[in-house]
mmCIF file of C-alpha atoms in Angstrom:
data_model
loop_
_atom_site.group_PDB
_atom_site.id
_atom_site.type_symbol
_atom_site.label_atom_id
_atom_site.label_comp_id
_atom_site.label_asym_id
_atom_site.label_seq_id
_atom_site.Cartn_x
_atom_site.Cartn_y
_atom_site.Cartn_z
ATOM 1 C CA MET A 1 9.817 6.330 36.025
ATOM 2 C CA GLU A 2 7.325 8.299 34.463
ATOM 3 C CA LEU A 3 9.295 11.407 34.457
ATOM 4 C CA GLN A 4 12.018 9.630 31.974
ATOM 5 C CA SER A 5 8.954 8.117 29.854
ATOM 6 C CA THR A 6 7.822 12.060 29.608
ATOM 7 C CA ALA A 7 11.316 13.086 28.598
ATOM 8 C CA ILE A 8 11.636 10.291 25.620
ATOM 9 C CA LYS A 9 8.528 11.334 24.394
ATOM 10 C CA GLU A 10 9.071 14.821 24.160
ATOM 11 C CA SER A 11 12.356 13.846 22.457
ATOM 12 C CA GLY A 12 10.731 12.110 20.110
ATOM 13 C CA ILE A 13 8.215 14.557 19.510
ATOM 14 C CA GLU A 14 11.175 17.423 19.179
ATOM 15 C CA PHE A 15 13.048 15.092 16.899
ATOM 16 C CA TRP A 16 9.881 14.590 14.599
ATOM 17 C CA PHE A 17 9.206 18.135 14.326
ATOM 18 C CA ASP A 18 13.161 18.661 13.575
ATOM 19 C CA GLU A 19 13.016 16.144 10.915
ATOM 20 C CA PHE A 20 9.593 17.697 9.340
ATOM 21 C CA VAL A 21 10.848 21.379 9.382
ATOM 22 C CA SER A 22 14.069 20.180 7.914
ATOM 23 C CA THR A 23 12.055 18.488 4.944
ATOM 24 C CA LEU A 24 10.086 21.726 4.426
ATOM 25 C CA ARG A 25 13.120 23.821 4.387
ATOM 26 C CA SER A 26 14.803 21.555 1.940
ATOM 27 C CA HIS A 27 11.789 21.475 -0.400
ATOM 28 C CA GLN A 28 11.861 25.268 -0.034
ATOM 29 C CA ILE A 29 15.337 25.574 -1.252
ATOM 30 C CA GLN A 30 14.638 23.217 -4.182
ATOM 31 C CA ILE A 31 11.549 25.035 -5.300
ATOM 32 C CA GLU A 32 13.500 28.682 -5.117
ATOM 33 C CA THR A 33 16.418 27.106 -7.141
ATOM 34 C CA ASP A 34 14.152 25.263 -9.551
ATOM 35 C CA ILE A 35 15.711 22.191 -8.941
ATOM 36 C CA ALA A 36 12.639 20.544 -7.177
ATOM 37 C CA SER A 37 10.925 17.546 -8.764
ATOM 38 C CA LYS A 38 7.759 17.562 -10.676
ATOM 39 C CA GLU A 39 5.987 15.957 -7.997
ATOM 40 C CA ILE A 40 7.480 18.494 -5.303
ATOM 41 C CA LYS A 41 6.526 21.195 -7.534
ATOM 42 C CA GLU A 42 3.079 19.905 -7.909
ATOM 43 C CA LEU A 43 2.351 19.333 -4.178
ATOM 44 C CA TYR A 44 3.294 22.715 -3.153
ATOM 45 C CA SER A 45 1.476 24.364 -5.773
ATOM 46 C CA THR A 46 -1.557 22.668 -4.931
ATOM 47 C CA LEU A 47 -0.822 23.580 -1.226
ATOM 48 C CA PHE A 48 -0.624 26.954 -2.054
ATOM 49 C CA SER A 49 -3.673 27.165 -4.081
ATOM 50 C CA GLY A 50 -5.729 26.345 -1.034
ATOM 51 C CA ASN A 51 -7.613 23.941 -3.067
ATOM 52 C CA ILE A 52 -8.987 21.926 -0.522
ATOM 53 C CA GLU A 53 -10.504 19.087 -2.579
ATOM 54 C CA GLN A 54 -7.212 18.616 -4.412
ATOM 55 C CA ILE A 55 -5.324 19.021 -1.238
ATOM 56 C CA PHE A 56 -7.579 15.864 0.185
ATOM 57 C CA ASN A 57 -7.330 13.882 -3.144
ATOM 58 C CA ILE A 58 -3.359 13.999 -2.893
ATOM 59 C CA ASN A 59 -3.905 12.804 0.639
ATOM 60 C CA LYS A 60 -6.207 10.135 -0.418
ATOM 61 C CA GLN A 61 -3.923 8.861 -3.026
ATOM 62 C CA ALA A 62 -0.922 8.740 -0.963
ATOM 63 C CA GLY A 63 -2.546 6.764 1.749
ATOM 64 C CA GLN A 64 -3.902 4.341 -0.770
ATOM 65 C CA GLU A 65 -0.531 3.600 -2.311
ATOM 66 C CA PHE A 66 0.941 3.115 1.119
ATOM 67 C CA PHE A 67 -1.873 0.707 2.174
ATOM 68 C CA VAL A 68 -2.053 -1.206 -1.273
ATOM 69 C CA LYS A 69 1.893 -1.661 -0.816
ATOM 70 C CA ARG A 70 1.835 -2.849 2.538
ATOM 71 C CA ILE A 71 -1.331 -5.360 1.835
ATOM 72 C CA ILE A 72 0.709 -6.933 -1.026
ATOM 73 C CA VAL A 73 4.007 -7.224 1.069
ATOM 74 C CA ASP A 74 1.920 -9.163 3.817
ATOM 75 C CA TYR A 75 -0.117 -11.203 1.383
ATOM 76 C CA LEU A 76 3.412 -12.294 -0.021
ATOM 77 C CA LYS A 77 4.608 -12.819 3.499
ATOM 78 C CA GLN A 78 1.812 -14.825 4.609
ATOM 79 C CA LEU A 79 2.338 -17.127 1.754
ATOM 80 C CA ASP A 80 5.991 -17.563 2.626
ATOM 81 C CA LYS A 81 7.210 -18.514 -0.850
ATOM 82 C CA SER A 82 4.027 -20.838 -1.719
ATOM 83 C CA ILE A 83 3.367 -18.735 -4.723
ATOM 84 C CA PRO A 84 0.380 -19.805 -6.949
ATOM 85 C CA LYS A 85 1.077 -21.052 -10.639
ATOM 86 C CA LYS A 86 0.001 -17.540 -11.694
ATOM 87 C CA LEU A 87 -0.653 -14.514 -9.192
ATOM 88 C CA ALA A 88 -1.773 -11.006 -10.241
ATOM 89 C CA PHE A 89 -3.090 -7.953 -8.570
ATOM 90 C CA ASP A 90 -5.092 -4.980 -8.988
ATOM 91 C CA PHE A 91 -6.573 -2.303 -6.648
ATOM 92 C CA ASN A 92 -9.601 0.509 -6.667
ATOM 93 C CA ASP A 93 -10.324 2.801 -4.070
ATOM 94 C CA SER A 94 -10.745 0.112 -1.012
ATOM 95 C CA GLU A 95 -9.717 -3.124 -2.334
ATOM 96 C CA VAL A 96 -6.782 -5.275 -3.408
ATOM 97 C CA LEU A 97 -7.898 -7.725 -5.936
ATOM 98 C CA VAL A 98 -6.018 -10.967 -5.987
ATOM 99 C CA TRP A 99 -6.018 -13.439 -9.261
ATOM 100 C CA ALA A 100 -4.602 -16.855 -8.049
ATOM 101 C CA GLU A 101 -4.237 -19.724 -10.487
ATOM 102 C CA VAL A 102 -3.630 -23.037 -8.749
ATOM 103 C CA GLU A 103 -2.913 -26.383 -9.634
ATOM 104 C CA ASN A 104 -6.390 -28.627 -10.451
ATOM 105 C CA ASP A 105 -7.700 -30.081 -7.257
ATOM 106 C CA ASN A 106 -5.137 -28.499 -4.750
ATOM 107 C CA GLU A 107 -7.795 -27.625 -1.999
ATOM 108 C CA GLU A 108 -4.921 -27.447 0.592
ATOM 109 C CA PHE A 109 -3.495 -24.352 -1.042
ATOM 110 C CA GLU A 110 -6.825 -22.975 -2.030
ATOM 111 C CA ARG A 111 -7.361 -23.005 1.706
ATOM 112 C CA ILE A 112 -4.022 -21.281 2.427
ATOM 113 C CA LEU A 113 -5.113 -18.532 -0.055
ATOM 114 C CA ILE A 114 -8.285 -18.105 1.556
ATOM 115 C CA MET A 115 -6.789 -17.951 5.011
ATOM 116 C CA THR A 116 -4.488 -15.356 3.791
ATOM 117 C CA GLU A 117 -7.089 -13.386 2.399
ATOM 118 C CA ALA A 118 -8.802 -13.395 5.809
ATOM 119 C CA PHE A 119 -5.729 -12.458 7.681
ATOM 120 C CA ILE A 120 -5.282 -9.480 5.208
ATOM 121 C CA ASN A 121 -8.880 -8.371 5.729
ATOM 122 C CA ALA A 122 -8.636 -8.728 9.512
ATOM 123 C CA LYS A 123 -5.472 -6.506 9.522
ATOM 124 C CA TYR A 124 -6.761 -3.726 7.191
ATOM 125 C CA SER A 125 -10.166 -3.543 7.752
ATOM 126 C CA GLN A 126 -9.812 -1.084 10.312
ATOM 127 C CA TYR A 127 -8.036 1.330 7.755
ATOM 128 C CA GLY A 128 -10.865 0.875 5.195
ATOM 129 C CA PHE A 129 -8.986 -1.520 2.933
ATOM 130 C CA ALA A 130 -9.860 -4.989 2.045
ATOM 131 C CA MET A 131 -8.726 -7.867 -0.249
ATOM 132 C CA ASN A 132 -10.874 -9.857 -2.646
ATOM 133 C CA SER A 133 -9.384 -12.823 -4.202
ATOM 134 C CA THR A 134 -10.417 -14.777 -7.269
ATOM 135 C CA ILE A 135 -9.089 -18.366 -7.297
ATOM 136 C CA VAL A 136 -8.938 -20.458 -10.187
ATOM 137 C CA GLU A 137 -7.755 -24.093 -11.208
ATOM 138 C CA SER A 138 -5.555 -24.432 -14.204
ATOM 139 C CA GLU A 139 -8.245 -26.718 -15.863
ATOM 140 C CA ASP A 140 -10.646 -23.875 -15.795
ATOM 141 C CA MET A 141 -8.377 -22.139 -18.728
ATOM 142 C CA LEU A 142 -9.554 -18.773 -17.796
ATOM 143 C CA GLN A 143 -7.573 -15.702 -18.906
ATOM 144 C CA LEU A 144 -6.435 -13.260 -16.816
ATOM 145 C CA PRO A 145 -8.315 -10.095 -17.046
ATOM 146 C CA ASN A 146 -6.249 -7.514 -18.536
ATOM 147 C CA HIS A 147 -6.565 -4.754 -15.564
ATOM 148 C CA TYR A 148 -4.389 -7.197 -13.298
ATOM 149 C CA LYS A 149 -0.791 -6.797 -13.299
ATOM 150 C CA ILE A 150 1.415 -10.293 -12.841
ATOM 151 C CA TYR A 151 3.540 -10.739 -9.916
ATOM 152 C CA GLN A 152 7.088 -12.052 -10.853
ATOM 153 C CA ALA A 153 8.827 -13.642 -8.213
#
């Protein structure tokens, strides 16, 4: 049984390396034939330069983009089609910011939003990301801060 498990792990590792090398070769051909995208050219230019700070910055940005997207998708899944009257997002280095406008005195929906934030924070805190929600009621008549992006279902 253990022998079979080891073989599966080894074949998975082999597949991963094959895919990785294939991607590198594809990028090499794209760069050599000058058909590579701007992003690919910039990535390899940075890697070839040996600028460690810039390399880690690229990695940080890619990780942030990955986690922010996952957090927003998980947040919307948790709400399960119960979208607030107005919903908007923003993010910074380690937080996804939520602006949610709900109907007046809808405390049950406010509780759902708070519990959804708690779910996200529990799931993503281990990766250094958190969610911070601002919940307002329609009667508050507060303007959405201009740095938030409105979510359109």
